[in-house]
Tab-separated table of C-alpha atoms and ligand atoms in Angstrom:
chain	number	residue	atom	x	y	z
A	268	MET	CA	94.635	8.962	66.501
A	269	LYS	CA	92.973	5.564	66.154
A	270	ALA	CA	89.266	5.582	65.389
A	271	ILE	CA	88.501	3.887	68.683
A	272	ASP	CA	90.268	6.595	70.737
A	273	PHE	CA	88.504	9.289	68.751
A	274	ILE	CA	85.106	7.619	69.224
A	275	LYS	CA	85.682	7.414	72.994
A	276	LYS	CA	86.414	11.137	73.065
A	277	VAL	CA	83.208	11.859	71.157
A	278	GLN	CA	81.252	9.622	73.513
A	279	ASN	CA	82.739	11.446	76.518
A	280	LYS	CA	81.935	14.777	74.859
A	281	GLU	CA	85.614	15.794	74.881
A	282	ILE	CA	85.295	16.676	71.196
A	283	ASP	CA	82.773	19.096	69.763
A	284	ILE	CA	81.609	16.890	66.957
A	285	ILE	CA	79.996	19.650	64.905
A	286	GLU	CA	83.130	21.769	64.939
A	287	HIS	CA	85.241	18.700	64.171
A	288	THR	CA	83.034	17.686	61.236
A	289	HIS	CA	83.307	21.187	59.728
A	290	LYS	CA	87.107	20.908	59.935
A	291	VAL	CA	87.024	17.453	58.340
A	292	LEU	CA	84.929	18.719	55.430
A	293	GLU	CA	87.290	21.651	54.893
A	294	GLU	CA	90.278	19.297	54.814
A	295	CYS	CA	88.476	16.978	52.379
A	296	LYS	CA	87.859	19.847	49.995
A	297	LYS	CA	91.469	20.939	50.267
A	298	ILE	CA	92.844	17.455	49.629
A	299	ASN	CA	90.366	16.988	46.812
A	300	LYS	CA	91.628	20.042	44.928
A	301	GLU	CA	95.016	18.385	44.697
A	302	TYR	CA	94.237	14.643	44.592
A	303	ASN	CA	90.648	14.096	43.303
A	304	TYR	CA	89.685	11.496	45.902
A	305	LEU	CA	86.022	12.454	46.205
A	306	ASN	CA	83.411	12.647	43.461
A	307	THR	CA	81.046	14.283	45.965
A	308	VAL	CA	81.571	15.838	49.390
A	309	SER	CA	78.324	15.267	51.307
A	310	GLU	CA	78.483	18.413	53.448
A	311	ASP	CA	74.834	18.857	54.363
A	312	LEU	CA	74.398	15.223	55.300
A	313	ALA	CA	77.596	15.199	57.386
A	314	ILE	CA	76.577	18.253	59.392
A	315	LYS	CA	73.081	16.870	59.950
A	316	GLN	CA	74.566	13.603	61.179
A	317	ALA	CA	76.999	15.477	63.439
A	318	GLU	CA	74.032	17.248	65.035
A	319	THR	CA	72.371	13.892	65.679
A	320	VAL	CA	75.573	12.496	67.191
A	321	LYS	CA	75.937	15.542	69.418
A	322	LYS	CA	72.532	14.753	70.929
A	323	ASN	CA	73.231	11.036	71.233
A	324	PRO	CA	76.940	10.173	71.165
A	325	ASN	CA	76.601	6.546	72.225
A	326	GLY	CA	76.996	4.670	68.925
A	327	ARG	CA	79.926	2.320	68.316
A	328	LEU	CA	81.153	4.621	65.514
A	329	SER	CA	80.100	7.897	67.107
A	330	GLY	CA	81.252	10.881	65.081
A	331	LEU	CA	83.679	8.888	62.942
A	332	PRO	CA	84.092	10.316	59.421
A	333	ILE	CA	83.499	7.651	56.793
A	334	SER	CA	83.851	7.932	53.027
A	335	ILE	CA	81.915	5.627	50.720
A	336	LYS	CA	82.842	4.291	47.294
A	337	ASP	CA	80.677	5.952	44.688
A	338	SER	CA	79.108	2.608	43.712
A	339	ILE	CA	77.522	2.204	47.159
A	340	CYS	CA	74.179	3.955	47.607
A	341	VAL	CA	73.848	6.779	50.101
A	342	LYS	CA	70.356	8.237	50.445
A	343	ASP	CA	69.930	11.652	48.816
A	344	VAL	CA	73.633	11.849	47.865
A	345	GLU	CA	74.638	11.532	44.219
A	346	SER	CA	75.793	7.911	43.778
A	347	THR	CA	77.125	7.344	40.282
A	348	ALA	CA	79.510	4.358	40.489
A	349	GLY	CA	81.848	6.791	38.765
A	350	SER	CA	79.770	6.808	35.581
A	351	LYS	CA	78.243	9.629	33.573
A	352	ILE	CA	75.278	7.381	32.867
A	353	LEU	CA	74.275	7.663	36.543
A	354	LYS	CA	74.837	11.391	36.767
A	355	ASP	CA	72.454	13.106	39.213
A	356	TYR	CA	71.174	9.762	40.522
A	357	LYS	CA	70.333	10.260	44.180
A	358	PRO	CA	69.198	6.988	45.776
A	359	LEU	CA	66.041	6.953	47.853
A	360	PHE	CA	67.635	4.566	50.327
A	361	ASN	CA	70.909	3.698	52.039
A	362	ALA	CA	72.837	0.529	51.284
A	363	THR	CA	72.409	-1.799	54.277
A	364	ALA	CA	76.097	-1.518	55.208
A	365	VAL	CA	75.889	2.282	55.107
A	366	GLN	CA	72.705	2.268	57.194
A	367	LYS	CA	74.355	0.050	59.814
A	368	ALA	CA	77.277	2.477	60.101
A	369	ILE	CA	74.954	5.489	60.341
A	370	ASP	CA	72.886	3.754	63.018
A	371	GLU	CA	76.088	3.528	65.080
A	372	GLY	CA	76.826	7.230	64.704
A	373	ALA	CA	79.133	7.309	61.647
A	374	ILE	CA	79.328	10.540	59.681
A	375	ILE	CA	79.277	10.176	55.905
A	376	ILE	CA	81.649	12.712	54.378
A	377	GLY	CA	81.467	11.837	50.688
A	378	LYS	CA	81.567	9.468	47.728
A	379	THR	CA	84.987	8.311	46.567
A	380	ALA	CA	86.482	8.217	43.079
A	381	GLN	CA	86.722	4.889	41.236
A	382	ASP	CA	87.014	3.239	37.855
A	383	GLU	CA	83.614	3.414	36.152
A	384	PHE	CA	81.462	0.651	37.751
A	385	GLY	CA	84.724	-0.819	39.114
A	386	PHE	CA	86.149	-1.639	35.685
A	387	GLY	CA	89.860	-1.317	36.296
A	388	GLY	CA	92.860	-1.748	38.547
A	389	PHE	CA	94.339	1.761	38.365
A	390	SER	CA	91.353	4.128	38.829
A	391	THR	CA	92.196	5.558	35.430
A	392	ASN	CA	89.084	4.161	33.688
A	393	VAL	CA	86.932	6.849	35.270
A	394	GLY	CA	83.622	7.761	33.666
A	395	LEU	CA	83.316	10.647	31.219
A	396	GLY	CA	83.823	13.967	33.021
A	397	PHE	CA	85.279	12.416	36.205
A	398	LYS	CA	88.756	13.141	37.540
A	399	ILE	CA	91.460	10.517	38.093
A	400	PRO	CA	92.653	10.197	41.718
A	401	LEU	CA	96.408	10.653	42.251
A	402	ASN	CA	98.696	8.546	44.399
A	403	PRO	CA	99.254	10.133	47.840
A	404	PHE	CA	103.028	9.464	47.629
A	405	ASP	CA	103.596	10.626	44.063
A	406	LYS	CA	101.058	12.490	41.984
A	407	GLU	CA	102.428	11.063	38.756
A	408	ARG	CA	101.397	7.592	39.853
A	409	SER	CA	98.171	5.631	40.183
A	410	THR	CA	96.291	4.995	43.432
A	411	GLY	CA	95.508	1.505	42.192
A	412	GLY	CA	91.896	0.611	41.682
A	413	SER	CA	89.106	0.461	41.468
A	414	SER	CA	88.532	1.861	44.997
A	415	GLY	CA	91.383	4.355	44.417
A	416	GLY	CA	89.746	7.461	45.852
A	417	GLY	CA	88.924	5.744	49.150
A	418	ALA	CA	92.417	4.307	49.560
A	419	GLY	CA	94.062	7.649	48.724
A	420	LEU	CA	91.888	9.580	51.147
A	421	THR	CA	92.509	7.005	53.877
A	422	GLN	CA	96.254	7.567	53.504
A	423	LYS	CA	96.111	11.345	53.165
A	424	ALA	CA	93.490	12.359	55.756
A	425	SER	CA	94.948	13.739	58.977
A	426	PHE	CA	91.701	12.937	60.847
A	427	PRO	CA	90.536	9.472	62.027
A	428	HIS	CA	88.702	8.040	59.053
A	429	LEU	CA	87.443	4.812	57.511
A	430	SER	CA	86.468	4.115	53.946
A	431	PHE	CA	84.020	1.680	52.371
A	432	GLY	CA	85.605	-0.028	49.360
A	433	GLU	CA	84.183	-2.598	46.968
A	434	SER	CA	85.897	-5.545	45.347
A	435	THR	CA	84.893	-7.701	42.412
A	436	GLY	CA	88.364	-8.935	41.476
A	437	GLY	CA	90.714	-7.116	43.826
A	438	SER	CA	89.508	-3.548	44.089
A	439	ILE	CA	89.949	-3.257	47.847
A	440	VAL	CA	93.394	-4.789	48.364
A	441	ASN	CA	94.930	-3.445	45.157
A	442	PRO	CA	94.418	0.290	45.876
A	443	ALA	CA	95.148	-0.318	49.571
A	444	SER	CA	98.513	-1.693	48.453
A	445	PHE	CA	99.325	1.259	46.148
A	446	CYS	CA	98.311	3.755	48.851
A	447	GLY	CA	99.927	2.002	51.835
A	448	VAL	CA	96.798	1.287	53.901
A	449	PHE	CA	94.951	-1.778	55.209
A	450	GLY	CA	92.115	-3.069	53.068
A	451	LEU	CA	89.950	-6.046	53.968
A	452	CYS	CA	87.744	-7.852	51.478
A	453	PRO	CA	85.462	-10.180	53.441
A	454	THR	CA	83.930	-13.543	52.525
A	455	TYR	CA	81.343	-13.210	49.760
A	456	GLY	CA	77.991	-12.694	51.499
A	457	ARG	CA	79.475	-11.589	54.843
A	458	ILE	CA	78.440	-7.969	54.270
A	459	SER	CA	75.136	-7.267	52.539
A	460	ARG	CA	75.306	-6.153	48.900
A	461	TYR	CA	71.930	-4.449	49.152
A	462	GLY	CA	72.439	-0.956	47.772
A	463	LEU	CA	75.727	-1.780	46.073
A	464	ILE	CA	75.482	-0.913	42.390
A	465	ASP	CA	76.247	-4.233	40.696
A	466	TYR	CA	79.363	-4.949	38.688
A	467	GLY	CA	79.342	-8.782	38.870
A	468	ASN	CA	76.758	-10.077	41.337
A	469	SER	CA	78.486	-13.374	42.080
A	470	LEU	CA	81.731	-11.556	42.883
A	471	ASP	CA	80.969	-8.163	44.460
A	472	LYS	CA	81.826	-7.478	48.096
A	473	ILE	CA	81.918	-4.362	50.283
A	474	GLY	CA	84.847	-4.039	52.707
A	475	PRO	CA	86.716	-1.567	54.926
A	476	MET	CA	89.925	0.357	54.289
A	477	SER	CA	91.799	2.002	57.144
A	478	LYS	CA	95.140	3.279	58.365
A	479	ASN	CA	95.299	0.710	61.147
A	480	VAL	CA	94.013	-2.828	61.639
A	481	TYR	CA	91.850	-2.170	64.669
A	482	ASP	CA	89.660	0.276	62.751
A	483	SER	CA	88.958	-2.214	59.950
A	484	ALA	CA	88.138	-4.896	62.536
A	485	LEU	CA	85.735	-2.520	64.231
A	486	LEU	CA	83.974	-1.520	61.009
A	487	LEU	CA	83.667	-5.142	59.886
A	488	SER	CA	82.042	-5.995	63.236
A	489	VAL	CA	79.479	-3.236	62.688
A	490	ILE	CA	78.558	-3.738	59.031
A	491	SER	CA	78.687	-7.525	58.570
A	492	GLY	CA	75.780	-9.888	59.137
A	493	HIS	CA	72.706	-11.353	57.512
A	494	ASP	CA	70.324	-9.139	55.544
A	495	ILE	CA	66.959	-10.298	54.251
A	496	LYS	CA	67.218	-7.689	51.503
A	497	ASP	CA	70.170	-9.560	49.950
A	498	SER	CA	69.415	-13.177	49.080
A	499	THR	CA	73.136	-13.939	48.746
A	500	SER	CA	73.959	-12.659	52.204
A	501	LEU	CA	75.139	-15.366	54.606
A	502	ASN	CA	72.917	-16.311	57.489
A	503	GLN	CA	75.720	-16.047	60.036
A	504	LYS	CA	75.907	-14.150	63.290
A	505	THR	CA	78.160	-11.100	63.424
A	506	GLU	CA	81.383	-11.390	65.374
A	507	ASP	CA	83.447	-8.978	67.399
A	508	TYR	CA	86.459	-9.020	65.109
A	509	THR	CA	88.525	-6.791	67.392
A	510	GLN	CA	88.960	-9.823	69.694
A	511	TYR	CA	91.282	-11.428	67.125
A	512	LEU	CA	93.779	-8.630	67.617
A	513	LYS	CA	94.545	-9.980	71.072
A	514	LYS	CA	95.715	-13.350	69.744
A	515	ASP	CA	99.361	-14.079	68.950
A	516	ILE	CA	100.401	-15.937	65.807
A	517	LYS	CA	102.443	-18.686	67.425
A	518	ASN	CA	102.212	-21.908	65.397
A	519	LEU	CA	99.836	-20.348	62.882
A	520	LYS	CA	100.464	-22.058	59.559
A	521	ILE	CA	101.206	-19.695	56.700
A	522	GLY	CA	101.497	-20.982	53.136
A	523	ILE	CA	103.813	-18.953	50.928
A	524	ILE	CA	102.432	-19.139	47.391
A	525	LYS	CA	105.261	-20.516	45.258
A	526	GLU	CA	103.980	-19.137	41.948
A	527	ALA	CA	103.663	-15.618	43.371
A	528	PHE	CA	107.368	-14.833	43.458
A	529	GLY	CA	108.412	-15.678	39.944
A	530	GLU	CA	108.736	-13.823	36.682
A	531	GLY	CA	107.001	-10.461	36.431
A	532	VAL	CA	107.274	-9.664	40.128
A	533	ASP	CA	109.374	-6.581	40.866
A	534	LYS	CA	112.517	-7.495	42.857
A	535	LYS	CA	111.863	-4.660	45.300
A	536	VAL	CA	108.421	-6.094	46.027
A	537	ASN	CA	109.931	-9.555	46.544
A	538	LYS	CA	112.520	-8.207	48.946
A	539	LYS	CA	110.017	-6.410	51.177
A	540	ILE	CA	107.663	-9.388	51.287
A	541	GLN	CA	110.579	-11.634	52.253
A	542	GLU	CA	111.406	-9.286	55.138
A	543	ALA	CA	107.774	-9.489	56.248
A	544	ILE	CA	107.876	-13.309	56.127
A	545	ASN	CA	110.991	-13.272	58.320
A	546	LYS	CA	109.170	-11.093	60.813
A	547	LEU	CA	106.207	-13.474	60.947
A	548	GLU	CA	108.538	-16.411	61.521
A	549	LYS	CA	110.203	-14.506	64.352
A	550	PHE	CA	106.801	-14.132	65.996
A	551	GLY	CA	106.363	-17.906	65.904
A	552	ALA	CA	104.355	-18.502	62.721
A	553	LYS	CA	105.207	-21.663	60.780
A	554	THR	CA	105.711	-21.049	57.086
A	555	GLU	CA	105.813	-23.512	54.211
A	556	GLU	CA	105.846	-23.172	50.452
A	557	ILE	CA	102.521	-23.996	48.810
A	558	SER	CA	101.867	-24.409	45.134
A	559	LEU	CA	98.657	-22.805	43.847
A	560	LYS	CA	98.315	-23.856	40.244
A	561	ILE	CA	94.862	-23.258	38.786
A	562	PRO	CA	94.078	-19.884	40.426
A	563	ILE	CA	97.329	-18.361	39.180
A	564	LYS	CA	97.395	-19.968	35.733
A	565	TYR	CA	93.709	-19.649	34.829
A	566	GLY	CA	92.465	-16.989	37.243
A	567	ILE	CA	92.695	-14.052	34.828
A	568	PRO	CA	90.717	-15.526	31.880
A	569	THR	CA	88.208	-17.146	34.256
A	570	TYR	CA	87.679	-13.883	36.086
A	571	TYR	CA	87.435	-11.630	33.038
A	572	LEU	CA	84.932	-13.928	31.309
A	573	THR	CA	82.769	-14.258	34.424
A	574	ALA	CA	82.966	-10.621	35.488
A	575	THR	CA	82.305	-9.148	32.043
A	576	ALA	CA	79.422	-11.570	31.359
A	577	GLU	CA	77.747	-10.465	34.575
A	578	ALA	CA	78.606	-6.807	33.974
A	579	SER	CA	77.183	-6.740	30.463
A	580	SER	CA	73.945	-8.164	31.801
A	581	ASN	CA	73.835	-5.731	34.742
A	582	LEU	CA	74.501	-2.673	32.615
A	583	ALA	CA	71.583	-3.419	30.279
A	584	LYS	CA	69.269	-1.590	32.665
A	585	PHE	CA	71.038	1.705	32.078
A	586	CYS	CA	69.008	2.728	29.071
A	587	GLY	CA	68.321	6.386	29.819
A	588	MET	CA	64.757	5.800	30.949
A	589	ARG	CA	64.695	5.109	34.659
A	590	TYR	CA	67.456	7.170	36.220
A	591	GLY	CA	70.701	8.877	35.343
A	592	ALA	CA	71.561	10.317	31.956
A	593	TYR	CA	68.996	10.684	29.217
A	594	GLU	CA	68.995	12.077	25.695
A	595	GLU	CA	66.421	13.845	23.615
A	596	LEU	CA	63.733	11.315	22.609
A	597	LYS	CA	64.430	10.711	18.917
A	598	GLY	CA	64.002	7.658	16.668
A	599	ASN	CA	62.882	4.223	17.830
A	600	PHE	CA	63.873	2.630	21.135
A	601	ASP	CA	66.964	0.873	19.743
A	602	GLU	CA	68.278	4.142	18.356
A	603	TYR	CA	67.558	5.962	21.605
A	604	PHE	CA	69.147	3.192	23.687
A	605	THR	CA	72.261	3.174	21.494
A	606	ASN	CA	72.557	6.939	21.658
A	607	VAL	CA	72.337	7.145	25.428
A	608	ARG	CA	74.839	4.369	25.918
A	609	SER	CA	77.294	5.616	23.281
A	610	ASN	CA	77.319	9.087	24.784
A	611	ASN	CA	77.442	8.144	28.439
A	612	PHE	CA	79.576	5.039	28.927
A	613	GLY	CA	83.374	5.318	28.878
A	614	LYS	CA	85.654	3.270	26.637
A	615	GLU	CA	86.416	0.448	29.090
A	616	ALA	CA	82.734	0.020	30.002
A	617	LYS	CA	81.958	-0.377	26.299
A	618	ARG	CA	84.761	-2.893	25.879
A	619	ARG	CA	83.435	-4.958	28.790
A	620	ILE	CA	79.848	-4.844	27.554
A	621	MET	CA	80.997	-6.221	24.201
A	622	LEU	CA	83.312	-8.847	25.681
A	623	GLY	CA	80.722	-9.997	28.212
A	624	THR	CA	77.869	-10.095	25.729
A	625	PHE	CA	79.996	-12.200	23.401
A	626	ALA	CA	80.991	-14.607	26.198
A	627	ARG	CA	77.359	-15.412	27.052
A	628	MET	CA	75.885	-15.323	23.535
A	629	SER	CA	74.251	-18.534	22.334
A	630	GLY	CA	76.780	-20.439	20.270
A	631	PHE	CA	79.696	-19.151	22.360
A	632	ARG	CA	78.305	-19.603	25.849
A	633	ASP	CA	79.572	-23.163	26.290
A	634	ALA	CA	83.052	-22.307	25.084
A	635	TYR	CA	83.447	-19.206	27.250
A	636	TYR	CA	80.984	-18.421	30.042
A	637	ILE	CA	80.143	-22.014	30.990
A	638	LYS	CA	83.764	-23.089	30.704
A	639	ALA	CA	84.796	-20.233	32.971
A	640	ALA	CA	82.160	-21.349	35.499
A	641	LYS	CA	83.655	-24.843	35.484
A	642	VAL	CA	87.204	-23.587	35.959
A	643	ARG	CA	85.908	-21.397	38.786
A	644	THR	CA	84.763	-24.550	40.571
A	645	LEU	CA	88.241	-26.050	40.154
A	646	ILE	CA	89.748	-22.879	41.591
A	647	ILE	CA	87.501	-23.092	44.655
A	648	GLU	CA	88.370	-26.776	45.105
A	649	GLU	CA	92.099	-26.084	45.004
A	650	TYR	CA	91.831	-23.379	47.657
A	651	LYS	CA	89.667	-25.609	49.844
A	652	LYS	CA	92.281	-28.352	49.666
A	653	VAL	CA	95.073	-25.953	50.563
A	654	PHE	CA	93.180	-24.633	53.586
A	655	LYS	CA	93.181	-28.118	55.050
A	656	LYS	CA	96.961	-27.686	55.338
A	657	VAL	CA	97.480	-24.023	56.216
A	658	ASP	CA	95.580	-21.225	57.997
A	659	THR	CA	96.408	-18.538	55.499
A	660	LEU	CA	98.135	-17.976	52.152
A	661	LEU	CA	100.666	-15.220	51.584
A	662	SER	CA	101.815	-13.356	48.459
A	663	PRO	CA	102.467	-9.832	47.233
A	664	THR	CA	99.137	-8.052	46.684
A	665	VAL	CA	100.263	-6.499	43.403
A	666	PRO	CA	103.430	-7.634	41.590
A	667	ILE	CA	104.669	-4.090	40.942
A	668	LEU	CA	105.258	-0.777	42.725
A	669	PRO	CA	102.603	1.942	42.236
A	670	ILE	CA	102.795	2.580	38.513
A	671	LYS	CA	103.255	5.886	36.675
A	672	PHE	CA	100.290	7.106	34.606
A	673	ASN	CA	102.647	7.396	31.689
A	674	ASP	CA	103.511	3.710	31.907
A	675	ILE	CA	99.871	2.606	32.179
A	676	SER	CA	99.174	4.095	28.784
A	677	LYS	CA	101.915	1.866	27.336
A	678	LEU	CA	100.333	-1.370	28.652
A	679	SER	CA	98.385	-3.653	26.354
A	680	ILE	CA	94.860	-4.597	27.491
A	681	MET	CA	96.145	-8.010	28.564
A	682	GLU	CA	99.064	-6.495	30.530
A	683	ASN	CA	96.593	-4.113	32.109
A	684	TYR	CA	94.406	-7.007	33.291
A	685	MET	CA	97.464	-8.904	34.575
A	686	ILE	CA	97.732	-6.468	37.489
A	687	ASP	CA	95.023	-8.627	39.102
A	688	ILE	CA	97.009	-11.866	38.880
A	689	MET	CA	97.147	-12.405	42.657
A	690	THR	CA	93.755	-10.978	43.556
A	691	VAL	CA	91.302	-12.622	41.142
A	692	GLY	CA	91.728	-16.086	42.730
A	693	PRO	CA	90.351	-15.255	46.181
A	694	ASN	CA	87.632	-13.130	44.599
A	695	LEU	CA	86.469	-15.941	42.318
A	696	ALA	CA	86.413	-18.264	45.324
A	697	GLY	CA	84.647	-15.729	47.574
A	698	LEU	CA	87.498	-15.976	50.082
A	699	PRO	CA	88.408	-13.211	52.521
A	700	HIS	CA	91.702	-11.434	51.906
A	701	ILE	CA	93.574	-8.456	53.275
A	702	ASN	CA	96.254	-6.016	52.171
A	703	ILE	CA	98.906	-5.339	54.772
A	704	PRO	CA	101.309	-2.449	54.155
A	705	VAL	CA	104.791	-3.851	54.806
A	706	GLY	CA	107.089	-0.940	54.043
A	707	PHE	CA	108.485	1.302	51.349
A	708	GLU	CA	110.930	1.102	48.454
A	709	ASN	CA	111.873	4.273	46.567
A	710	SER	CA	109.404	6.061	48.907
A	711	LEU	CA	106.549	3.985	47.482
A	712	PRO	CA	104.406	1.593	49.547
A	713	ILE	CA	104.423	-2.181	49.132
A	714	GLY	CA	101.554	-4.431	50.151
A	715	MET	CA	101.381	-8.062	51.199
A	716	MET	CA	98.210	-10.089	50.719
A	717	LEU	CA	96.872	-12.805	52.983
A	718	VAL	CA	93.971	-15.050	52.033
A	719	SER	CA	92.065	-17.293	54.430
A	720	ASP	CA	89.255	-19.832	54.275
A	721	HIS	CA	85.610	-18.726	54.149
A	722	LEU	CA	84.487	-16.771	57.220
A	723	LYS	CA	88.015	-16.791	58.665
A	724	GLU	CA	88.497	-13.022	58.493
A	725	GLY	CA	89.748	-13.228	62.076
A	726	VAL	CA	92.955	-15.012	61.039
A	727	LEU	CA	93.751	-12.201	58.602
A	728	LEU	CA	93.326	-9.569	61.298
A	729	GLN	CA	95.365	-11.630	63.758
A	730	VAL	CA	98.344	-11.630	61.392
A	731	ALA	CA	97.829	-8.094	60.125
A	732	LYS	CA	98.064	-6.594	63.607
A	733	GLU	CA	101.770	-7.575	63.700
A	734	PHE	CA	102.274	-4.838	61.100
A	735	ASP	CA	100.071	-2.218	62.723
A	736	ASN	CA	101.443	1.244	63.344
B	113	LIG	N1	90.652	-4.864	38.209
B	113	LIG	C1	89.547	-5.759	38.201
B	113	LIG	C2	88.604	-5.423	37.094
B	113	LIG	O1	88.916	-4.569	36.347
B	113	LIG	C3	88.855	-5.739	39.541
B	113	LIG	C4	87.918	-4.609	39.725
B	113	LIG	C5	87.093	-4.676	40.964
B	113	LIG	O2	87.374	-5.459	41.860
B	113	LIG	N2	86.046	-3.876	41.006
B	113	LIG	O3	87.574	-5.999	36.907
């Protein structure tokens, strides 16, 4: 059942929302035993919210179960960003996006598994003591990352459900692709970052994941908009994004990214994307090949320098004194600080702190961080030029099929980071992008990515609905 049909039933009191929420929580716990999608199931909160909805079922998301990435703050619910260093941290406030959903009657069912602070593309870099989420189609494979738990649960749940993901360099569309669901990363600033635990402030975005397009459009309509609590939030009116689903795609100009179909892309992925392109042409879209040079060639180093520099700065506040993990007070502050961080950050977090600190250190800053900032500007300029010619750009979301855990361990660090080849560009440029599930090969899902110009989320939804189920 689509979220919208479910919500109507709740509004008309055809569904006993308390009973339904109990069932949802039971299913979550059952799925979790097998797949590890949730770091926390927020039972008490969900039931309390169901009671509120029962009294007043008029909200636009009335009774709809929503899961939230662990890096997004939910009041009084452990919110760790998947890291041991934030263990037991229960925020005193809701992230703005979460609050907006609750105000419209959403029911928060839990916090989803992720790479620690979002540091990864496979959800395998989980914090110490956390469990790795497993692909809903094959438990020996990755869900993608870093919003892997949310994408997996969205695929597996039998009940109408939406998930809040977060993307810095691809973490919404990548897991959506590996789990066969829709994932929409909006324009930077479209949805408030207030209450999102920072990875890289100039890159982070919250966005919806869902089994069908309409539900993502609905959630985006509810949670986007200006927020005075986030100085980077765009001062733009909210839109009713569901309206775009009524538009056809006749004469819409789609640029097929030339560099996205070359070496390193699995043939099975290529084949499915080609079939999807044919379908779009049949519906009247005009396609043309577009070359995208700088984002593809320099996107990875530009992204990893920028993201790690910001991350290393953001993580400095986790020193065992304000919230989260702490150690016995021994030695001077430096010793204490080192101890807490050595014992509570995972391996990839440590790697990124070192890489990022190096990139912005005096003496190296010009060669790395500042250079990356300059290349980032070139990347934005190239996209802007392209969007004068076409409405949207098309490529595979991820160049490979959902990967086996066994094979991830064989990848070098560089190969590991290359998974983001298609997704870092739009993230560096703050451009909206979407994953559209376009079919299966070897019983594994394949995703297609569309990117559009700033604030043109509507175009993405317009095209995506042609693949709705
Ligand atoms: N895989 C990328 C990284 O490791 C993107 C992660 C994200 O978007 N949070 O940084």
